[in-house]
Coordinates of C-alpha atoms in Angstrom, one line a residue:
M29 CA -66.9 20.9 20.5
L30 CA -64.3 23.0 18.7
V31 CA -60.6 22.9 18.8
C32 CA -59.2 25.8 16.9
L33 CA -55.5 26.4 16.8
S34 CA -54.9 29.9 15.4
P35 CA -53.7 33.3 16.7
S36 CA -57.2 34.2 17.9
C37 CA -57.8 31.0 19.8
A38 CA -54.8 31.5 22.2
P39 CA -53.3 27.9 22.1
H40 CA -51.3 26.4 24.8
P41 CA -47.8 27.9 24.4
H42 CA -46.1 24.5 24.3
L43 CA -48.5 22.4 22.2
H44 CA -47.3 22.3 18.6
L45 CA -49.0 20.3 15.9
R46 CA -47.4 20.7 12.4
A47 CA -49.8 20.4 9.4
P48 CA -50.7 22.3 6.3
A49 CA -52.0 25.8 7.1
R50 CA -55.8 26.4 7.1
P51 CA -57.5 29.8 6.6
Y52 CA -58.8 31.4 9.8
S53 CA -62.2 32.0 8.0
A54 CA -62.6 28.2 7.7
C55 CA -62.2 27.9 11.5
R56 CA -64.8 30.6 12.1
G57 CA -67.2 28.9 9.7
A58 CA -66.8 25.6 11.3
R59 CA -67.4 27.2 14.7
G60 CA -70.7 28.6 13.6
A61 CA -71.9 25.3 12.2
G62 CA -71.3 23.6 15.6
A63 CA -68.9 21.1 14.0
V64 CA -65.8 19.6 15.6
A65 CA -62.9 21.2 13.7
L66 CA -59.2 21.1 14.0
C67 CA -57.5 24.2 12.6
L68 CA -53.7 23.9 12.1
R69 CA -51.9 27.0 11.1
M70 CA -48.2 27.5 10.6
P71 CA -46.6 30.2 12.8
T72 CA -45.8 33.3 10.8
T73 CA -44.9 36.0 13.4
P74 CA -41.7 36.0 15.6
E75 CA -43.9 35.6 18.7
E76 CA -45.5 32.5 17.3
R77 CA -42.2 31.0 16.3
R78 CA -40.8 31.6 19.8
R79 CA -43.8 29.7 21.2
R80 CA -42.7 26.7 19.1
R81 CA -39.3 26.3 20.7
P82 CA -39.0 22.9 22.4
L83 CA -38.7 22.9 26.2
P84 CA -37.3 20.3 28.5
R85 CA -40.7 19.2 29.8
F86 CA -44.3 20.3 29.9
R87 CA -45.4 22.6 32.7
D88 CA -48.8 23.2 34.1
S89 CA -48.7 26.9 33.8
P90 CA -46.3 29.4 32.2
S91 CA -46.6 31.6 35.3
S92 CA -45.9 28.9 37.8
P93 CA -42.6 28.9 39.8
S94 CA -41.6 25.7 38.1
A95 CA -41.5 27.5 34.7
A96 CA -37.9 28.3 35.2
A97 CA -35.5 25.8 33.7
P98 CA -34.1 23.4 36.3
P99 CA -30.4 23.9 37.1
A100 CA -29.5 20.6 35.6
L101 CA -30.7 21.7 32.2
R102 CA -29.0 25.1 32.2
P103 CA -26.0 25.4 29.9
P104 CA -22.7 25.2 31.7
P105 CA -20.5 28.3 31.8
A106 CA -18.3 29.0 28.8
A107 CA -15.2 28.2 30.7
T108 CA -16.3 24.6 31.5
V109 CA -17.3 23.7 27.9
P110 CA -14.5 21.5 26.3
A111 CA -12.7 23.3 23.5
A112 CA -13.6 20.5 21.1
R113 CA -17.3 21.3 21.4
H114 CA -16.7 24.8 20.1
Q115 CA -15.3 23.4 16.9
T116 CA -17.6 23.4 13.9
P117 CA -18.2 20.3 11.9
A118 CA -16.1 21.7 9.1
A119 CA -13.2 22.4 11.5
R120 CA -13.4 18.8 12.9
R121 CA -13.5 17.5 9.3
R122 CA -10.4 19.5 8.4
G123 CA -8.6 18.1 11.4
S124 CA -9.5 14.6 10.4
L125 CA -8.3 15.2 6.9
R126 CA -5.0 16.5 8.2
E127 CA -4.6 13.3 10.2
M128 CA -5.5 11.2 7.2
R129 CA -2.9 13.0 5.1
R130 CA -0.3 12.3 7.8
L131 CA -1.3 8.7 7.9
W132 CA -1.0 8.5 4.1
W133 CA 2.5 10.0 4.2
V134 CA 3.7 7.7 7.0
C135 CA 2.3 4.5 5.3
G136 CA 2.1 5.4 1.6
G137 CA 4.8 7.9 1.1
L138 CA 7.5 7.1 3.7
G139 CA 6.5 3.4 3.8
Y140 CA 7.1 2.8 0.1
W141 CA 10.1 5.1 0.0
V142 CA 11.8 3.1 2.8
Q143 CA 10.8 -0.1 1.1
G144 CA 12.6 1.0 -2.0
F145 CA 15.6 2.3 0.0
R146 CA 16.2 -1.2 1.3
C147 CA 18.4 -1.8 -1.7
F148 CA 20.9 0.5 0.0
P149 CA 21.9 -2.0 2.7
W150 CA 21.3 -5.0 0.5
L151 CA 23.8 -3.8 -2.1
A152 CA 26.4 -3.7 0.7
L153 CA 25.2 -7.1 2.0
N154 CA 25.7 -8.7 -1.5
F155 CA 29.2 -7.3 -1.8
H156 CA 29.9 -8.5 1.8
L157 CA 28.6 -12.0 1.0
A158 CA 30.4 -12.3 -2.3
R159 CA 33.8 -10.7 -1.4
G160 CA 34.0 -10.8 2.4
I161 CA 32.8 -14.4 2.9
G162 CA 33.5 -15.6 -0.6
L163 CA 30.2 -17.2 -1.5
S164 CA 29.9 -18.8 -5.0
P165 CA 27.3 -17.4 -7.5
A166 CA 24.9 -20.3 -6.7
G167 CA 25.5 -19.8 -2.9
L168 CA 24.8 -16.1 -3.1
Q169 CA 21.6 -16.7 -5.0
L170 CA 20.5 -19.3 -2.5
V171 CA 21.1 -16.9 0.4
Q172 CA 19.1 -14.2 -1.4
N173 CA 16.1 -16.5 -2.0
A174 CA 16.3 -18.1 1.5
G175 CA 16.3 -14.7 3.1
S176 CA 13.0 -13.9 1.2
V177 CA 11.2 -16.8 2.9
P178 CA 9.6 -14.6 5.6
L179 CA 8.0 -12.5 2.9
V180 CA 5.8 -15.5 2.0
S181 CA 4.0 -15.2 5.3
K182 CA 2.4 -11.9 4.3
P183 CA -1.2 -13.4 4.2
L184 CA -1.0 -14.1 7.9
F185 CA 0.0 -10.5 8.7
G186 CA -2.7 -9.2 6.3
V187 CA -5.4 -11.2 8.1
L188 CA -4.1 -10.0 11.5
S189 CA -4.0 -6.4 10.3
D190 CA -7.6 -6.6 9.1
A191 CA -9.1 -8.5 12.0
V192 CA -7.0 -7.7 15.1
Y193 CA -6.9 -4.2 16.6
I194 CA -4.1 -3.1 18.9
G195 CA -5.7 -0.5 21.1
Q196 CA -7.9 1.4 18.7
A197 CA -5.9 0.9 15.6
H198 CA -5.1 -1.9 13.2
R199 CA -2.6 -0.4 10.7
L200 CA 0.0 1.8 12.4
P201 CA 0.8 -0.6 15.3
Y202 CA 1.9 -3.1 12.7
I203 CA 4.0 -0.5 10.9
S204 CA 5.8 0.1 14.3
I205 CA 6.3 -3.6 14.9
G206 CA 7.8 -4.1 11.4
A207 CA 10.1 -1.1 11.7
L208 CA 11.3 -2.3 15.1
L209 CA 12.1 -5.8 13.8
Q210 CA 14.1 -4.3 10.9
L211 CA 15.9 -1.9 13.3
I212 CA 17.0 -4.8 15.4
A213 CA 18.2 -6.8 12.4
W214 CA 20.2 -4.2 10.6
G215 CA 21.5 -2.7 13.9
T216 CA 22.9 -6.1 14.8
L217 CA 24.5 -6.5 11.4
A218 CA 26.2 -3.1 12.0
I219 CA 27.7 -4.3 15.3
I220 CA 28.8 -8.0 14.8
P221 CA 32.1 -8.8 13.2
V222 CA 32.3 -9.4 9.4
T223 CA 33.6 -12.9 9.5
G224 CA 32.6 -16.4 8.3
E225 CA 32.0 -17.5 11.8
T226 CA 29.2 -15.1 12.3
F227 CA 27.4 -16.2 9.2
P228 CA 24.6 -18.0 11.1
T229 CA 23.9 -14.8 13.1
Q230 CA 24.0 -12.8 9.8
M231 CA 21.5 -15.2 8.2
A232 CA 19.2 -14.9 11.3
C233 CA 19.4 -11.1 11.0
I234 CA 18.5 -11.3 7.3
L235 CA 15.4 -13.4 8.1
I236 CA 14.3 -11.1 10.9
G237 CA 14.8 -8.0 8.7
N238 CA 12.7 -9.4 5.9
L239 CA 10.1 -10.5 8.4
G240 CA 9.7 -6.9 9.6
A241 CA 9.7 -5.7 6.0
S242 CA 6.9 -8.0 5.1
V243 CA 4.8 -6.6 8.0
T244 CA 5.3 -3.0 6.9
E245 CA 4.8 -3.7 3.2
V246 CA 1.4 -5.5 4.0
V247 CA 0.1 -2.6 6.0
S248 CA 1.3 0.0 3.4
D249 CA -0.5 -1.9 0.6
A250 CA -3.7 -2.1 2.7
V251 CA -3.6 1.7 3.5
V252 CA -3.0 2.6 -0.1
T253 CA -5.8 0.4 -1.2
E254 CA -8.3 1.9 1.3
F255 CA -7.3 5.4 0.4
S256 CA -7.5 4.6 -3.3
R257 CA -11.3 4.2 -3.0
T258 CA -11.6 7.9 -2.5
Q259 CA -9.5 8.8 -5.6
K260 CA -9.5 8.2 -9.3
A261 CA -8.5 4.7 -10.2
G262 CA -4.7 4.1 -10.3
V263 CA -3.6 7.5 -9.0
L264 CA -2.5 6.5 -5.5
Q265 CA -0.9 3.3 -6.8
S266 CA 1.1 5.3 -9.2
Y267 CA 2.2 7.7 -6.4
A268 CA 3.2 4.7 -4.3
F269 CA 5.2 3.2 -7.2
I270 CA 6.9 6.6 -7.7
A271 CA 7.9 6.7 -4.0
L272 CA 9.1 3.1 -4.2
A273 CA 11.2 3.9 -7.3
A274 CA 12.5 7.1 -5.8
G275 CA 13.7 5.2 -2.7
S276 CA 15.4 2.6 -4.9
L277 CA 17.0 5.2 -7.1
L278 CA 18.5 7.1 -4.1
G279 CA 19.4 3.9 -2.4
N280 CA 21.3 2.5 -5.3
L281 CA 23.0 5.8 -6.1
A282 CA 24.1 6.4 -2.5
G283 CA 25.0 2.7 -2.0
G284 CA 27.3 2.6 -5.0
Y285 CA 29.0 5.9 -3.9
V286 CA 29.5 4.8 -0.3
L287 CA 30.9 1.4 -1.3
L288 CA 33.3 3.0 -3.8
K289 CA 34.6 5.5 -1.2
T290 CA 34.7 3.4 2.0
Q291 CA 34.4 -0.3 1.1
E292 CA 32.7 -0.7 4.5
P293 CA 29.2 -2.3 4.6
K294 CA 28.8 -1.5 8.3
I295 CA 28.4 2.2 7.6
M296 CA 25.5 1.5 5.3
F297 CA 23.9 -0.8 7.8
T298 CA 24.1 1.9 10.5
A299 CA 22.7 4.6 8.2
F300 CA 19.7 2.4 7.3
S301 CA 19.1 1.7 11.0
V302 CA 18.9 5.4 11.7
L303 CA 16.3 5.7 8.9
L304 CA 14.3 2.8 10.4
G305 CA 14.4 4.6 13.8
F306 CA 12.9 7.7 12.1
Q307 CA 10.1 5.6 10.6
L308 CA 9.4 4.0 13.9
A309 CA 9.1 7.4 15.6
M310 CA 6.8 8.7 12.9
S311 CA 4.5 5.7 13.2
L312 CA 4.3 6.0 17.0
S313 CA 3.5 9.7 16.9
T314 CA 0.7 9.4 14.2
K315 CA -2.9 8.9 14.9
E316 CA -4.7 6.4 12.7
T317 CA -7.5 8.0 10.7
L318 CA -8.7 6.1 7.7
P319 CA -11.3 7.2 5.1
S320 CA -13.7 4.6 6.3
S321 CA -13.6 6.0 9.8
L322 CA -14.2 9.7 8.8
G323 CA -17.1 10.9 10.8
K324 CA -17.3 7.7 12.8
S325 CA -15.9 6.7 16.2
R326 CA -12.5 5.1 16.2
R327 CA -13.5 2.7 19.0
H328 CA -13.5 -0.9 17.9
T329 CA -15.8 -3.1 19.9
V330 CA -15.0 -6.8 19.5
K331 CA -18.3 -8.7 19.7
S332 CA -16.8 -12.2 19.2
S333 CA -13.6 -14.0 20.1
L334 CA -10.3 -13.4 18.4
A335 CA -10.4 -16.9 16.9
A336 CA -13.8 -16.2 15.4
N337 CA -12.6 -13.0 13.9
L338 CA -9.6 -14.7 12.4
R339 CA -11.7 -17.5 11.0
K340 CA -14.1 -15.0 9.5
Q341 CA -11.2 -13.0 7.9
F342 CA -9.6 -16.2 6.4
S343 CA -13.0 -17.2 5.1
N344 CA -13.5 -13.8 3.5
L345 CA -10.0 -14.1 1.9
M346 CA -10.8 -17.5 0.5
T347 CA -14.1 -16.2 -0.9
A348 CA -12.4 -13.3 -2.6
I349 CA -9.6 -15.4 -4.1
S350 CA -12.1 -17.9 -5.4
E351 CA -13.9 -15.3 -7.6
E352 CA -12.9 -15.8 -11.2
R353 CA -12.2 -12.1 -11.9
I354 CA -9.6 -12.2 -9.0
F355 CA -8.3 -15.8 -9.3
Y356 CA -7.3 -15.8 -12.9
P357 CA -5.3 -12.5 -13.0
L358 CA -3.5 -13.6 -9.8
T359 CA -2.7 -16.9 -11.3
W360 CA -1.2 -15.3 -14.4
I361 CA 1.0 -12.7 -12.7
M362 CA 2.4 -15.3 -10.3
T363 CA 3.1 -17.9 -12.9
S364 CA 4.6 -15.3 -15.2
F365 CA 7.4 -14.8 -12.6
A366 CA 7.7 -18.4 -11.5
V367 CA 8.4 -20.0 -14.9
V368 CA 11.4 -17.8 -15.7
P369 CA 14.7 -18.9 -14.1
I370 CA 16.5 -15.9 -12.7
L371 CA 20.3 -15.7 -12.9
S372 CA 20.7 -12.5 -10.8
G373 CA 23.4 -14.0 -8.5
T374 CA 25.3 -15.4 -11.4
M375 CA 25.2 -12.1 -13.3
F376 CA 26.3 -10.2 -10.2
C377 CA 29.3 -12.4 -9.8
F378 CA 30.1 -12.2 -13.5
Q379 CA 30.0 -8.4 -13.5
T380 CA 32.1 -8.0 -10.3
Q381 CA 34.5 -10.9 -10.4
Y382 CA 35.0 -11.5 -14.2
L383 CA 34.5 -8.0 -15.6
K384 CA 35.9 -6.3 -12.5
L385 CA 33.3 -3.6 -12.5
D386 CA 33.3 -1.0 -9.7
P387 CA 30.5 -1.1 -7.1
S388 CA 29.5 2.4 -8.3
I389 CA 28.7 1.1 -11.8
I390 CA 26.4 -1.6 -10.3
G391 CA 24.7 0.9 -8.2
L392 CA 24.3 3.4 -11.1
S393 CA 22.8 0.6 -13.2
K394 CA 20.1 0.1 -10.6
V395 CA 19.5 3.9 -10.6
M396 CA 18.9 3.8 -14.3
G397 CA 16.5 0.9 -13.8
Q398 CA 14.5 2.9 -11.2
L399 CA 14.5 5.9 -13.6
M400 CA 12.9 3.6 -16.1
V401 CA 10.3 2.5 -13.6
L402 CA 9.5 6.2 -12.7
S403 CA 9.1 7.0 -16.4
L404 CA 6.9 4.0 -17.1
T405 CA 4.8 4.8 -14.0
V406 CA 4.2 8.4 -15.1
L407 CA 3.5 7.2 -18.7
Y408 CA 1.0 4.6 -17.3
N409 CA -0.8 7.1 -15.2
R410 CA -1.3 9.4 -18.1
Y411 CA -1.9 7.2 -21.1
L412 CA -1.2 3.4 -20.7
K413 CA -4.0 2.7 -18.1
R414 CA -6.6 3.3 -20.8
I415 CA -5.2 0.3 -22.8
P416 CA -7.0 -3.0 -22.2
L417 CA -5.1 -4.9 -19.6
R418 CA -4.5 -8.1 -21.7
R419 CA -3.0 -6.1 -24.6
L420 CA -0.8 -4.0 -22.2
T421 CA 0.4 -7.1 -20.3
A422 CA 1.3 -9.0 -23.5
V423 CA 3.4 -6.1 -24.8
V424 CA 5.2 -5.7 -21.5
Q425 CA 6.0 -9.5 -21.4
I426 CA 7.4 -9.5 -24.9
L427 CA 9.6 -6.5 -24.1
Y428 CA 10.8 -8.3 -20.9
A429 CA 11.8 -11.4 -22.9
L430 CA 13.8 -9.2 -25.3
S431 CA 15.4 -7.2 -22.5
V432 CA 16.8 -10.4 -21.0
L433 CA 19.0 -10.7 -24.1
S434 CA 21.0 -7.6 -23.0
D435 CA 22.8 -9.9 -20.6
F436 CA 23.6 -12.2 -23.6
V437 CA 25.2 -9.3 -25.4
L438 CA 27.3 -8.5 -22.4
V439 CA 28.5 -12.1 -21.7
K440 CA 29.4 -12.6 -25.4
Q441 CA 31.1 -9.2 -25.4
I442 CA 29.1 -8.1 -28.5
N443 CA 29.0 -4.6 -27.0
L444 CA 32.7 -4.3 -27.4
M445 CA 32.5 -5.3 -31.0
L446 CA 30.0 -2.4 -31.4
G447 CA 32.3 0.0 -29.6
I448 CA 30.3 0.1 -26.4
P449 CA 32.4 -0.3 -23.2
N450 CA 31.2 -2.7 -20.6
E451 CA 30.5 0.1 -18.1
I452 CA 28.2 1.9 -20.5
H453 CA 26.3 -1.3 -21.5
V454 CA 25.8 -2.3 -17.8
L455 CA 24.8 1.2 -17.0
C456 CA 22.2 1.5 -19.7
F457 CA 20.8 -2.0 -20.3
S458 CA 21.6 -4.2 -17.3
A459 CA 18.6 -3.2 -15.2
L460 CA 16.1 -2.9 -18.1
A461 CA 14.6 -6.4 -17.5
E462 CA 14.3 -5.8 -13.8
A463 CA 12.5 -2.5 -14.4
L464 CA 10.0 -4.1 -16.8
A465 CA 9.3 -6.9 -14.3
Q466 CA 8.7 -4.4 -11.6
F467 CA 6.4 -2.2 -13.7
K468 CA 4.4 -5.3 -14.8
V469 CA 3.0 -5.5 -11.3
L470 CA 1.5 -2.0 -11.3
P471 CA -1.6 -2.7 -13.6
F472 CA -2.5 -5.7 -11.5
S473 CA -2.2 -3.7 -8.3
V474 CA -4.7 -1.2 -9.7
L475 CA -7.0 -4.0 -10.9
L476 CA -7.0 -5.7 -7.5
S477 CA -7.6 -2.3 -5.7
S478 CA -10.9 -1.9 -7.6
L479 CA -11.9 -5.6 -7.0
C480 CA -10.9 -5.9 -3.4
P481 CA -13.9 -6.2 -1.0
S482 CA -14.1 -3.6 1.7
G483 CA -12.4 -4.7 5.0
G484 CA -10.1 -7.2 3.3
E485 CA -7.5 -4.9 1.8
G486 CA -4.7 -6.2 4.0
S487 CA -5.6 -9.9 3.5
L488 CA -5.9 -9.8 -0.3
F489 CA -2.9 -7.6 -1.0
A490 CA -0.8 -9.6 1.4
F491 CA -1.8 -12.8 -0.5
F492 CA -0.9 -11.0 -3.8
T493 CA 2.5 -9.8 -2.7
S494 CA 3.4 -13.1 -0.9
G495 CA 2.4 -15.0 -4.1
L496 CA 4.8 -12.7 -6.0
V497 CA 7.6 -13.4 -3.5
F498 CA 7.0 -17.1 -3.6
S499 CA 7.1 -17.0 -7.4
A500 CA 10.4 -15.1 -7.2
I501 CA 11.8 -17.7 -4.9
L502 CA 10.8 -20.5 -7.3
S503 CA 12.3 -18.5 -10.1
G504 CA 15.6 -18.1 -8.1
V505 CA 15.7 -21.8 -7.3
F506 CA 15.1 -22.7 -11.0
G507 CA 18.0 -20.3 -11.8
V508 CA 20.3 -22.0 -9.4
G509 CA 19.4 -25.3 -10.9
L510 CA 19.9 -24.0 -14.4
S511 CA 23.3 -22.6 -13.6
T512 CA 24.4 -25.8 -11.9
L513 CA 23.0 -27.9 -14.8
I514 CA 24.9 -26.0 -17.5
G515 CA 28.1 -25.9 -15.3
V516 CA 28.4 -22.2 -14.6
S517 CA 30.9 -21.4 -11.7
S518 CA 33.1 -18.6 -10.5
A519 CA 35.9 -20.0 -12.7
D520 CA 33.9 -20.9 -15.8
Y521 CA 31.2 -18.7 -17.4
S522 CA 31.4 -20.2 -20.9
N523 CA 27.9 -21.7 -20.8
L524 CA 26.3 -18.7 -19.3
P525 CA 25.1 -17.4 -22.8
F526 CA 23.1 -20.6 -23.3
G527 CA 21.4 -20.2 -19.9
I528 CA 20.4 -16.6 -20.8
L529 CA 18.9 -17.8 -24.1
L530 CA 16.8 -20.4 -22.1
Q531 CA 15.8 -17.6 -19.7
S532 CA 14.6 -15.4 -22.6
L533 CA 12.6 -18.3 -24.1
A534 CA 11.0 -19.1 -20.8
A535 CA 9.8 -15.4 -20.5
L536 CA 7.6 -16.0 -23.5
L537 CA 5.8 -19.0 -22.0
P538 CA 3.2 -16.9 -20.0
L539 CA 1.8 -15.7 -23.3
G540 CA 0.3 -19.2 -23.7
W541 CA -2.2 -18.5 -20.9
I542 CA -2.6 -14.7 -21.4
S543 CA -6.4 -15.4 -21.7
F544 CA -6.4 -15.4 -17.9
V545 CA -5.9 -11.7 -17.9
P546 CA -9.1 -9.6 -18.5
G547 CA -9.4 -8.8 -22.2
E548 CA -11.6 -5.7 -22.3
L549 CA -11.1 -4.2 -18.8
S550 CA -8.6 -1.4 -18.4
A551 CA -7.4 0.1 -15.1
D552 CA -9.2 3.3 -16.0
E553 CA -12.5 1.6 -15.5
K554 CA -13.4 1.5 -11.8
V555 CA -14.9 -1.7 -10.6
V556 CA -17.1 -1.4 -7.6
I557 CA -18.2 -4.4 -5.5

């Protein structure tokens, strides 16, 4: 028996066996020997290649009436083919990349910019609480810290954002919810009367506004972290910090100017409400397309209950936090803020009530601080991220402790002895400590972005930022206790220099456990889990 598949053997037109080619002479030799041979030959002519085309099904005979393709298998007319099928894979990928860029700008660019611009209405709110209602320095600082309590709940929103989908998305819907809550809060503040009787309502609006801000900040951090996996380490975090600093810069500049010209906080509340409405509209009109979903379906099938998903996400968060390379840096950065008593409310009242500085000077000092943050961020992205993290952190912490003494110079009026007016000193040095404290967070954000496990971006960064907020609240409470202990009030600032010296010494305490920060690792070294 001989089975020879070659041009001279006339094979079945729809039987194709792929194997290495065999010479035709070998087939003929095998035929003469009476052996059973299988000759496999690769098609070389156009006619042979046409015979290899796959058909819907085998047919008994090429000449039979059933040889024609059945109607169900015929291609539909060109008019009935959806337009999306005519797109090439490259075109579909370009469309996905455009959607990803839009998502990045809504969450990363606009989200961080609006987050920084929140100082615009808060500057008006501080003047309103200090002058309109007449809160004491300790009372103003208590309101500031109590209003930040909703920001501590960020881990909950991070877990919800990672585990719970709304429709087919789990990032942008939360941006919309956060923007809506802030719009309600600041819109209400723009409407209600500015009196002491409405203070409970104003406090409720502050809490609701910060609750909405915590939601949007959590999602923005998660989106930036996920996008950063596709870029060089630290690049997107630097861009996000630049957007944050740019928003703060413009917010303080515009806030000081508007307060100087109008002395009306409601105008600033209304303007910020309009901006929040724009952010809400952008988030509702944007399609969620993340790098992890490129080339995949956006449908999310939940195979277990909501409670099971939440338990799993909480478990993953606890597992990530318990790792030493994450736990120790988090512990250091949080305690470095918590142990330093902040006297921000006291210094604000001293500058506005004792020194009688204009609101524009306070706003411009914040602008100078954000310019410092911008400069430090650009410098970090170019050069400083190559420095080992422990060494960089230690230097920044020492500079922060020294910068606190600028308030000591102002309170003791040493600047006047040197021929520097109070306005110039506040403008150039007042926000230096705040700028260094804000910049200190950037290297740790880059480090956590590289260590964060996939799928837990929202949870881990929400825990990180909420820990920073909780540390800031503790710092503010310690500041209130310190100012009360040394007897600082609106009528007596004589002991304020002593409090500033204690604050500067406390800023050096975190150097005692600087070993918690990785010694050799720099942000320029990408860590992959």
